[in-house]
Amino acid sequence: MSENKHSGNLSPEFALLGFLVSGQSHGYDLHQKFTTELGHVWHLSQSQAYAILKRLETRGDISAHIVEQEKLPARQVLRITAQGRKRFFAWLELGIGTNARSIRLEFLTRLFFAQLHRSESIPQIYKSQMDEIESSIGKLETLIEHLPPEQIFNRLSLDLRLQQLRLIQNWMAEIRTQFHISRI
Amino acid sequence: MSENKHSGNLSPEFALLGFLVSGQSHGYDLHQKFTTELGHVWHLSQSQAYAILKRLETRGDISAHIVEQEKLPARQVLRITAQGRKRFFAWLELGIGTNARSIRLEFLTRLFFAQLHRSESIPQIYKSQMDEIESSIGKLETLIEHLPPEQIFNRLSLDLRLQQLRLIQNWMAEIRTQFHISRI
DNA sequence: CCATATATACTCACTCGGTGAGTATATATG
DNA sequence: CATATATACTCACCGAGTGAGTATATATGG
């Protein structure tokens, strides 16, 4: 009905996990990587990055061990666990957002990591996202149809969301050609 | 740079305040009104509504007093204070979001309450929103221009945002004709 | 006529999102 | 020699959001 829902698939979390798939790292470095590679896709403050990493650790998706350094402050070196790896690849192929914003954010992030770690599954990821968008469009259309005509503001909101989804469809079609994704 | 920022102008708060401008009410009723009138613009759970109202009270934007009822549980009847009224009308004319989502949400909400409480200021509200969008488009365009070409994912994200802003421009032009808003 | 659903009215405990400032040290720059 | 910048992380705080619980009254259906 709305967008303010928690999806449970917030992906700055998975993005951090995704960087750790490439090998061990630490908070500062992960935040740097994130910002340069995806800084215009998501925003992630440093303290928020550390907060997410702490959560991932308590959940058992990553493990930490302290490495003392001669001169600079000690690092907490982080490694992804088997469980974390499993969760990450599950998200990569299943995690789908429903609204305009999360499609842009999550889809791009998934595409980024798919290219890095599993380029063979790009067509699959692309297709399931596209299917999801089409089904959302369908749902919105019927919702709008059945909306009482006096609800002008609700209607305006839904209208714009519908138009945004169609825009995203075209934007994704563009991506298909850019990434040479074959139809499946 | 990103959208995840706190704007400080979160408007479910101001929407609740806006309903109280019409006269005193209580949590349950406000949530009902909100849901039927703006339920497809924003989503607001009942508990969240109460949480916001509590905050508004501690801030001094509304005042509460308990009214016992014969049979049903007691109500906390809420009234907007002079300060709250001031804050609300300031938001109505100044509160402007910068990204696609907040434009849709906040602009529609402002339009809704402007129609209810201050229809004469609609052209002003419309114009400042439109100006804001145009300036955002300008900023995005230069950002994209100066983005190093290897940053494909950042570029894709910014491209989509730009297209979304242009879409919103058209959607707003539609609204102008629907609401007979004169150019100023 | 009794069970169940729905409406009224609100509370609580919890997790997550997000910021801003602070701490401490090392190296580079003018 | 002072200052800025990079490294590396912590902390306190507030706001967003949910889900379930509490308590009572009326309407509805078999």
Tab-separated table of C-alpha atoms (C1' of nucleotides) in Angstrom:
chain	number	residue	atom	x	y	z
A	1	MET	CA	0.000	0.000	0.000
A	2	SER	CA	2.855	2.308	0.706
A	3	GLU	CA	6.582	2.657	0.464
A	4	ASN	CA	7.643	3.334	3.986
A	5	LYS	CA	7.768	-0.341	4.784
A	6	HIS	CA	10.816	-2.075	6.043
A	7	SER	CA	11.735	-4.507	3.345
A	8	GLY	CA	14.173	-6.438	5.486
A	9	ASN	CA	16.514	-6.360	2.480
A	10	LEU	CA	18.253	-3.081	3.101
A	11	SER	CA	21.209	-3.357	0.895
A	12	PRO	CA	23.965	-1.129	2.201
A	13	GLU	CA	24.272	-4.123	4.494
A	14	PHE	CA	24.595	-6.525	1.609
A	15	ALA	CA	26.918	-4.201	-0.221
A	16	LEU	CA	29.343	-4.299	2.699
A	17	LEU	CA	29.030	-8.057	2.733
A	18	GLY	CA	29.608	-8.045	-1.007
A	19	PHE	CA	32.908	-6.246	-0.682
A	20	LEU	CA	34.001	-8.791	1.897
A	21	VAL	CA	33.361	-11.611	-0.565
A	22	SER	CA	36.457	-10.360	-2.401
A	23	GLY	CA	38.573	-10.884	0.708
A	24	GLN	CA	39.093	-9.657	4.251
A	25	SER	CA	39.053	-5.976	5.038
A	26	HIS	CA	38.261	-3.512	7.799
A	27	GLY	CA	35.648	-0.854	8.528
A	28	TYR	CA	37.511	2.163	7.322
A	29	ASP	CA	38.510	0.576	4.040
A	30	LEU	CA	35.040	-0.851	3.372
A	31	HIS	CA	33.499	2.548	3.862
A	32	GLN	CA	36.016	4.073	1.472
A	33	LYS	CA	35.349	1.460	-1.193
A	34	PHE	CA	31.631	1.808	-0.764
A	35	THR	CA	31.764	5.565	-1.130
A	36	THR	CA	33.894	5.647	-4.235
A	37	GLU	CA	32.163	2.789	-6.018
A	38	LEU	CA	28.540	3.300	-5.007
A	39	GLY	CA	28.526	6.725	-3.383
A	40	HIS	CA	26.002	8.093	-5.853
A	41	VAL	CA	23.823	5.053	-5.581
A	42	TRP	CA	23.583	4.960	-1.787
A	43	HIS	CA	24.834	7.272	0.860
A	44	LEU	CA	26.493	5.669	3.852
A	45	SER	CA	28.103	7.613	6.653
A	46	GLN	CA	31.149	6.222	8.357
A	47	SER	CA	29.462	5.684	11.694
A	48	GLN	CA	26.542	3.967	10.009
A	49	ALA	CA	28.956	1.661	8.202
A	50	TYR	CA	30.476	0.648	11.527
A	51	ALA	CA	27.014	0.137	13.011
A	52	ILE	CA	26.016	-2.189	10.185
A	53	LEU	CA	29.253	-4.123	10.458
A	54	LYS	CA	28.675	-4.598	14.170
A	55	ARG	CA	25.246	-5.977	13.426
A	56	LEU	CA	26.592	-8.337	10.792
A	57	GLU	CA	29.068	-9.579	13.342
A	58	THR	CA	26.482	-10.275	16.035
A	59	ARG	CA	24.434	-12.119	13.437
A	60	GLY	CA	27.396	-14.253	12.524
A	61	ASP	CA	27.699	-13.100	8.916
A	62	ILE	CA	31.198	-11.805	9.475
A	63	SER	CA	33.935	-12.486	12.014
A	64	ALA	CA	36.326	-9.940	13.449
A	65	HIS	CA	39.781	-10.154	14.922
A	66	ILE	CA	41.947	-7.337	16.140
A	67	VAL	CA	45.275	-6.692	14.470
A	68	GLU	CA	47.638	-4.375	16.315
A	69	GLN	CA	49.594	-1.943	14.205
A	70	GLU	CA	52.973	-0.476	14.933
A	71	LYS	CA	51.951	3.139	14.638
A	72	LEU	CA	48.348	3.589	13.617
A	73	PRO	CA	45.385	2.534	15.781
A	74	ALA	CA	44.544	-1.169	15.802
A	75	ARG	CA	42.359	-2.570	13.090
A	76	GLN	CA	39.455	-4.905	13.381
A	77	VAL	CA	40.010	-7.139	10.403
A	78	LEU	CA	36.752	-8.580	9.120
A	79	ARG	CA	36.144	-11.786	7.225
A	80	ILE	CA	32.917	-13.057	5.771
A	81	THR	CA	31.722	-16.344	7.263
A	82	ALA	CA	30.198	-19.268	5.385
A	83	GLN	CA	26.801	-18.143	6.633
A	84	GLY	CA	27.409	-14.588	5.492
A	85	ARG	CA	28.475	-15.777	2.071
A	86	LYS	CA	25.326	-17.845	1.817
A	87	ARG	CA	23.133	-14.906	2.834
A	88	PHE	CA	24.892	-12.636	0.355
A	89	PHE	CA	24.416	-14.879	-2.661
A	90	ALA	CA	20.825	-15.550	-1.669
A	91	TRP	CA	20.207	-11.804	-1.619
A	92	LEU	CA	21.989	-11.367	-4.913
A	93	GLU	CA	19.516	-13.595	-6.689
A	94	LEU	CA	16.389	-13.115	-4.645
A	95	GLY	CA	16.429	-9.693	-3.049
A	96	ILE	CA	14.018	-7.550	-4.990
A	97	GLY	CA	12.638	-4.184	-4.083
A	98	THR	CA	9.172	-3.108	-5.073
A	99	ASN	CA	9.191	0.665	-5.163
A	100	ALA	CA	11.019	3.079	-7.451
A	101	ARG	CA	13.703	4.001	-5.016
A	102	SER	CA	14.617	0.567	-3.829
A	103	ILE	CA	14.670	-0.717	-7.390
A	104	ARG	CA	17.213	1.882	-8.330
A	105	LEU	CA	19.293	1.345	-5.234
A	106	GLU	CA	19.095	-2.377	-4.853
A	107	PHE	CA	19.053	-3.365	-8.457
A	108	LEU	CA	22.144	-1.346	-9.266
A	109	THR	CA	23.888	-2.733	-6.230
A	110	ARG	CA	23.023	-6.286	-7.177
A	111	LEU	CA	24.166	-5.657	-10.718
A	112	PHE	CA	27.426	-4.251	-9.417
A	113	PHE	CA	28.194	-7.293	-7.306
A	114	ALA	CA	26.904	-9.752	-9.854
A	115	GLN	CA	29.405	-8.332	-12.294
A	116	LEU	CA	32.108	-8.683	-9.679
A	117	HIS	CA	31.323	-12.127	-8.315
A	118	ARG	CA	28.803	-13.923	-10.523
A	119	SER	CA	28.477	-12.411	-13.943
A	120	GLU	CA	26.791	-15.541	-15.304
A	121	SER	CA	23.696	-14.839	-13.212
A	122	ILE	CA	23.169	-11.318	-14.534
A	123	PRO	CA	20.456	-12.305	-17.020
A	124	GLN	CA	18.551	-14.082	-14.243
A	125	ILE	CA	18.801	-11.094	-11.908
A	126	TYR	CA	17.763	-8.775	-14.679
A	127	LYS	CA	14.779	-10.851	-15.591
A	128	SER	CA	13.427	-11.307	-12.081
A	129	GLN	CA	13.692	-7.569	-11.468
A	130	MET	CA	11.877	-6.846	-14.715
A	131	ASP	CA	9.143	-9.344	-13.845
A	132	GLU	CA	8.732	-7.746	-10.464
A	133	ILE	CA	8.357	-4.326	-12.041
A	134	GLU	CA	5.754	-5.583	-14.463
A	135	SER	CA	3.756	-7.153	-11.684
A	136	SER	CA	3.981	-3.936	-9.638
A	137	ILE	CA	2.719	-1.991	-12.610
A	138	GLY	CA	-0.203	-4.372	-12.918
A	139	LYS	CA	-1.079	-4.041	-9.238
A	140	LEU	CA	-0.886	-0.264	-9.369
A	141	GLU	CA	-3.104	-0.110	-12.430
A	142	THR	CA	-5.876	-2.088	-10.789
A	143	LEU	CA	-5.484	-0.105	-7.581
A	144	ILE	CA	-5.919	3.136	-9.488
A	145	GLU	CA	-8.886	1.759	-11.392
A	146	HIS	CA	-10.718	0.909	-8.181
A	147	LEU	CA	-9.884	4.124	-6.393
A	148	PRO	CA	-12.946	6.275	-5.658
A	149	PRO	CA	-12.797	9.388	-7.875
A	150	GLU	CA	-12.955	11.831	-4.960
A	151	GLN	CA	-9.573	10.634	-3.647
A	152	ILE	CA	-7.627	13.097	-5.756
A	153	PHE	CA	-4.461	13.206	-3.704
A	154	ASN	CA	-4.199	9.473	-3.350
A	155	ARG	CA	-4.802	9.232	-7.075
A	156	LEU	CA	-2.105	11.755	-7.916
A	157	SER	CA	0.349	9.855	-5.779
A	158	LEU	CA	-0.434	6.520	-7.377
A	159	ASP	CA	-0.359	8.065	-10.847
A	160	LEU	CA	3.126	9.355	-10.311
A	161	ARG	CA	4.293	6.038	-8.941
A	162	LEU	CA	2.929	4.301	-11.987
A	163	GLN	CA	4.702	6.689	-14.311
A	164	GLN	CA	7.906	6.227	-12.364
A	165	LEU	CA	7.726	2.485	-12.739
A	166	ARG	CA	7.261	2.801	-16.473
A	167	LEU	CA	10.249	5.115	-16.583
A	168	ILE	CA	12.301	2.522	-14.750
A	169	GLN	CA	11.240	-0.075	-17.284
A	170	ASN	CA	12.745	1.999	-20.049
A	171	TRP	CA	15.837	2.739	-18.027
A	172	MET	CA	16.316	-0.973	-17.474
A	173	ALA	CA	15.842	-1.709	-21.148
A	174	GLU	CA	18.713	0.718	-21.717
A	175	ILE	CA	20.824	-1.190	-19.239
A	176	ARG	CA	20.132	-4.425	-21.055
A	177	THR	CA	21.704	-3.113	-24.222
A	178	GLN	CA	24.606	-1.503	-22.351
A	179	PHE	CA	25.443	-4.717	-20.518
A	180	HIS	CA	24.661	-6.993	-23.452
A	181	ILE	CA	22.219	-8.979	-21.392
A	182	SER	CA	20.560	-11.704	-23.409
A	183	ARG	CA	16.841	-12.292	-23.117
A	184	ILE	CA	15.887	-15.449	-21.259
B	1	MET	CA	25.033	13.733	-2.802
B	2	SER	CA	22.490	11.208	-1.726
B	3	GLU	CA	18.930	10.741	-0.648
B	4	ASN	CA	19.217	9.068	2.685
B	5	LYS	CA	19.610	12.338	4.457
B	6	HIS	CA	17.341	13.468	7.179
B	7	SER	CA	15.643	16.512	5.807
B	8	GLY	CA	14.282	17.607	9.148
B	9	ASN	CA	11.003	18.230	7.328
B	10	LEU	CA	9.472	14.803	7.631
B	11	SER	CA	5.914	15.494	6.825
B	12	PRO	CA	3.731	12.815	8.386
B	13	GLU	CA	4.456	14.992	11.388
B	14	PHE	CA	3.229	18.110	9.660
B	15	ALA	CA	0.260	16.298	8.224
B	16	LEU	CA	-0.903	15.406	11.729
B	17	LEU	CA	-0.371	19.010	12.730
B	18	GLY	CA	-2.290	20.059	9.635
B	19	PHE	CA	-5.342	18.061	10.620
B	20	LEU	CA	-5.255	19.671	14.041
B	21	VAL	CA	-5.402	23.125	12.454
B	22	SER	CA	-9.037	22.316	11.619
B	23	GLY	CA	-9.809	21.759	15.298
B	24	GLN	CA	-9.064	19.507	18.269
B	25	SER	CA	-8.956	15.768	17.862
B	26	HIS	CA	-7.333	12.652	19.294
B	27	GLY	CA	-4.801	10.054	18.196
B	28	TYR	CA	-7.144	7.425	16.939
B	29	ASP	CA	-9.179	9.835	14.883
B	30	LEU	CA	-6.139	11.588	13.430
B	31	HIS	CA	-4.728	8.295	12.297
B	32	GLN	CA	-8.046	7.394	10.659
B	33	LYS	CA	-8.253	10.711	8.834
B	34	PHE	CA	-4.673	10.458	7.725
B	35	THR	CA	-5.140	6.968	6.367
B	36	THR	CA	-8.283	7.689	4.381
B	37	GLU	CA	-7.141	11.049	3.005
B	38	LEU	CA	-3.447	10.451	2.424
B	39	GLY	CA	-3.042	6.701	2.848
B	40	HIS	CA	-1.678	6.247	-0.650
B	41	VAL	CA	0.615	9.200	-0.351
B	42	TRP	CA	2.242	8.180	2.925
B	43	HIS	CA	1.928	5.138	5.056
B	44	LEU	CA	1.590	5.703	8.782
B	45	SER	CA	1.025	2.934	11.276
B	46	GLN	CA	-1.096	3.588	14.319
B	47	SER	CA	1.735	3.218	16.781
B	48	GLN	CA	3.915	5.516	14.722
B	49	ALA	CA	1.143	8.123	14.710
B	50	TYR	CA	1.024	8.017	18.496
B	51	ALA	CA	4.798	8.267	18.671
B	52	ILE	CA	4.826	11.381	16.508
B	53	LEU	CA	2.021	12.974	18.500
B	54	LYS	CA	3.940	12.366	21.709
B	55	ARG	CA	6.944	14.091	20.209
B	56	LEU	CA	4.855	17.037	19.046
B	57	GLU	CA	3.572	17.349	22.580
B	58	THR	CA	6.989	17.347	24.207
B	59	ARG	CA	8.057	19.974	21.706
B	60	GLY	CA	5.092	22.141	22.589
B	61	ASP	CA	3.422	22.077	19.184
B	62	ILE	CA	0.311	20.484	20.596
B	63	SER	CA	-1.256	20.233	24.030
B	64	ALA	CA	-3.114	17.251	25.440
B	65	HIS	CA	-5.754	16.811	28.075
B	66	ILE	CA	-7.499	13.649	29.120
B	67	VAL	CA	-11.231	13.334	28.668
B	68	GLU	CA	-12.891	10.456	30.496
B	69	GLN	CA	-15.608	8.633	28.616
B	70	GLU	CA	-18.596	6.826	30.087
B	71	LYS	CA	-17.946	3.536	28.404
B	72	LEU	CA	-14.989	3.596	26.055
B	73	PRO	CA	-11.392	4.128	27.193
B	74	ALA	CA	-10.379	7.697	27.967
B	75	ARG	CA	-9.260	9.940	25.181
B	76	GLN	CA	-6.327	12.270	25.037
B	77	VAL	CA	-7.808	15.244	23.286
B	78	LEU	CA	-5.181	17.181	21.377
B	79	ARG	CA	-5.103	20.832	20.418
B	80	ILE	CA	-2.587	22.668	18.300
B	81	THR	CA	-0.743	25.438	20.138
B	82	ALA	CA	0.156	28.868	18.772
B	83	GLN	CA	3.705	27.620	18.304
B	84	GLY	CA	2.503	24.524	16.465
B	85	ARG	CA	0.333	26.610	14.189
B	86	LYS	CA	3.280	28.817	13.403
B	87	ARG	CA	5.515	25.849	12.636
B	88	PHE	CA	2.868	24.304	10.437
B	89	PHE	CA	2.322	27.350	8.251
B	90	ALA	CA	6.042	27.913	7.996
B	91	TRP	CA	6.442	24.354	6.712
B	92	LEU	CA	3.516	24.823	4.334
B	93	GLU	CA	5.300	27.604	2.524
B	94	LEU	CA	8.920	26.723	3.004
B	95	GLY	CA	9.292	22.985	3.416
B	96	ILE	CA	10.690	21.671	0.177
B	97	GLY	CA	12.109	18.271	-0.543
B	98	THR	CA	14.901	17.732	-3.007
B	99	ASN	CA	14.598	14.130	-4.160
B	100	ALA	CA	11.911	12.395	-6.197
B	101	ARG	CA	10.290	10.632	-3.320
B	102	SER	CA	10.077	13.532	-0.940
B	103	ILE	CA	8.774	15.782	-3.686
B	104	ARG	CA	5.922	13.431	-4.334
B	105	LEU	CA	5.181	12.917	-0.664
B	106	GLU	CA	5.715	16.375	0.684
B	107	PHE	CA	4.474	18.364	-2.225
B	108	LEU	CA	1.199	16.483	-2.369
B	109	THR	CA	0.772	16.821	1.367
B	110	ARG	CA	1.439	20.547	1.232
B	111	LEU	CA	-0.969	20.924	-1.647
B	112	PHE	CA	-3.596	19.006	0.303
B	113	PHE	CA	-3.359	21.246	3.338
B	114	ALA	CA	-2.955	24.415	1.325
B	115	GLN	CA	-6.262	23.634	-0.304
B	116	LEU	CA	-7.777	23.064	3.109
B	117	HIS	CA	-6.345	25.990	5.025
B	118	ARG	CA	-4.718	28.479	2.650
B	119	SER	CA	-5.796	28.054	-0.926
B	120	GLU	CA	-4.540	31.523	-1.842
B	121	SER	CA	-0.947	30.440	-1.351
B	122	ILE	CA	-1.141	27.491	-3.742
B	123	PRO	CA	0.514	29.319	-6.666
B	124	GLN	CA	3.400	30.321	-4.402
B	125	ILE	CA	3.878	26.759	-3.127
B	126	TYR	CA	3.677	25.404	-6.627
B	127	LYS	CA	6.221	27.825	-7.932
B	128	SER	CA	8.804	27.320	-5.218
B	129	GLN	CA	8.573	23.571	-5.672
B	130	MET	CA	8.998	23.905	-9.406
B	131	ASP	CA	11.990	26.196	-8.944
B	132	GLU	CA	13.548	23.714	-6.575
B	133	ILE	CA	13.125	20.918	-9.105
B	134	GLU	CA	14.702	22.972	-11.839
B	135	SER	CA	17.680	23.785	-9.699
B	136	SER	CA	18.054	20.120	-8.730
B	137	ILE	CA	18.004	19.184	-12.390
B	138	GLY	CA	20.737	21.703	-13.055
B	139	LYS	CA	22.893	20.382	-10.245
B	140	LEU	CA	22.455	16.802	-11.372
B	141	GLU	CA	23.351	17.670	-14.934
B	142	THR	CA	26.655	19.240	-13.954
B	143	LEU	CA	27.366	16.392	-11.547
B	144	ILE	CA	26.876	13.872	-14.335
B	145	GLU	CA	28.993	15.911	-16.697
B	146	HIS	CA	31.926	15.888	-14.314
B	147	LEU	CA	31.634	12.236	-13.350
B	148	PRO	CA	34.626	10.152	-14.451
B	149	PRO	CA	33.496	7.806	-17.236
B	150	GLU	CA	34.583	4.635	-15.420
B	151	GLN	CA	31.987	5.203	-12.700
B	152	ILE	CA	29.259	3.367	-14.545
B	153	PHE	CA	27.060	2.476	-11.610
B	154	ASN	CA	27.174	5.919	-10.107
B	155	ARG	CA	26.358	7.279	-13.541
B	156	LEU	CA	23.408	4.965	-14.030
B	157	SER	CA	22.037	6.017	-10.676
B	158	LEU	CA	22.376	9.712	-11.407
B	159	ASP	CA	20.911	9.247	-14.880
B	160	LEU	CA	17.812	7.654	-13.492
B	161	ARG	CA	17.423	10.369	-10.902
B	162	LEU	CA	17.661	12.987	-13.582
B	163	GLN	CA	15.026	11.277	-15.678
B	164	GLN	CA	12.809	10.967	-12.628
B	165	LEU	CA	13.061	14.658	-11.938
B	166	ARG	CA	12.061	15.469	-15.487
B	167	LEU	CA	9.114	13.118	-15.142
B	168	ILE	CA	8.052	14.942	-12.013
B	169	GLN	CA	8.241	18.221	-13.881
B	170	ASN	CA	5.678	16.951	-16.356
B	171	TRP	CA	3.530	15.482	-13.632
B	172	MET	CA	3.525	18.843	-11.885
B	173	ALA	CA	2.605	20.633	-15.085
B	174	GLU	CA	-0.412	18.321	-15.226
B	175	ILE	CA	-1.308	19.299	-11.686
B	176	ARG	CA	-1.167	22.950	-12.612
B	177	THR	CA	-3.893	22.527	-15.209
B	178	GLN	CA	-5.969	20.287	-12.923
B	179	PHE	CA	-5.866	22.767	-10.076
B	180	HIS	CA	-6.115	25.852	-12.295
B	181	ILE	CA	-2.959	27.284	-10.818
B	182	SER	CA	-2.009	30.571	-12.414
B	183	ARG	CA	1.567	31.258	-13.381
B	184	ILE	CA	3.269	33.801	-11.164
C	1	DC	C1'	-28.306	-16.454	22.337
C	2	DC	C1'	-23.795	-16.848	22.122
C	3	DA	C1'	-19.460	-16.514	19.692
C	4	DT	C1'	-16.842	-13.798	16.830
C	5	DA	C1'	-15.568	-9.912	14.428
C	6	DT	C1'	-14.943	-5.092	14.266
C	7	DA	C1'	-14.424	-0.415	16.100
C	8	DT	C1'	-12.622	2.544	19.713
C	9	DA	C1'	-8.350	4.121	22.040
C	10	DC	C1'	-3.907	3.666	23.348
C	11	DT	C1'	0.794	1.469	25.235
C	12	DC	C1'	5.111	-0.994	25.126
C	13	DA	C1'	9.326	-3.210	23.854
C	14	DC	C1'	12.192	-3.645	20.341
C	15	DT	C1'	15.191	-3.057	16.170
C	16	DC	C1'	16.991	-0.282	12.608
C	17	DG	C1'	18.435	4.138	10.352
C	18	DG	C1'	21.182	8.064	10.695
C	19	DT	C1'	23.965	11.953	12.327
C	20	DG	C1'	27.573	14.647	14.588
C	21	DA	C1'	31.035	14.939	17.394
C	22	DG	C1'	34.877	13.019	19.670
C	23	DT	C1'	39.489	10.288	20.201
C	24	DA	C1'	44.003	9.331	18.876
C	25	DT	C1'	47.943	9.143	15.907
C	26	DA	C1'	50.805	9.696	11.593
C	27	DT	C1'	52.182	11.883	7.546
C	28	DA	C1'	52.151	15.384	4.149
C	29	DT	C1'	52.165	20.406	2.813
C	30	DG	C1'	53.023	25.146	2.652
D	1	DC	C1'	56.480	24.857	12.535
D	2	DA	C1'	51.587	24.922	12.220
D	3	DT	C1'	47.887	22.986	10.002
D	4	DA	C1'	45.487	20.005	7.199
D	5	DT	C1'	44.524	15.439	5.853
D	6	DA	C1'	44.430	10.374	6.233
D	7	DT	C1'	43.900	6.364	9.202
D	8	DA	C1'	40.743	3.890	12.325
D	9	DC	C1'	37.137	3.679	15.257
D	10	DT	C1'	33.622	4.877	19.357
D	11	DC	C1'	29.728	6.992	21.557
D	12	DA	C1'	25.497	9.257	22.734
D	13	DC	C1'	21.575	10.496	20.828
D	14	DC	C1'	17.175	10.846	18.265
D	15	DG	C1'	13.903	9.390	14.852
D	16	DA	C1'	11.509	5.696	11.912
D	17	DG	C1'	8.900	1.780	12.060
D	18	DT	C1'	6.749	-2.595	13.437
D	19	DG	C1'	4.034	-6.064	15.938
D	20	DA	C1'	1.821	-7.394	19.596
D	21	DG	C1'	-0.790	-6.454	23.607
D	22	DT	C1'	-4.653	-4.258	26.575
D	23	DA	C1'	-9.282	-3.141	27.412
D	24	DT	C1'	-14.048	-2.333	26.269
D	25	DA	C1'	-18.340	-1.767	23.379
D	26	DT	C1'	-21.265	-2.748	19.629
D	27	DA	C1'	-22.629	-5.139	15.559
D	28	DT	C1'	-23.301	-9.483	12.958
D	29	DG	C1'	-24.229	-14.155	11.826
D	30	DG	C1'	-25.279	-18.924	12.537
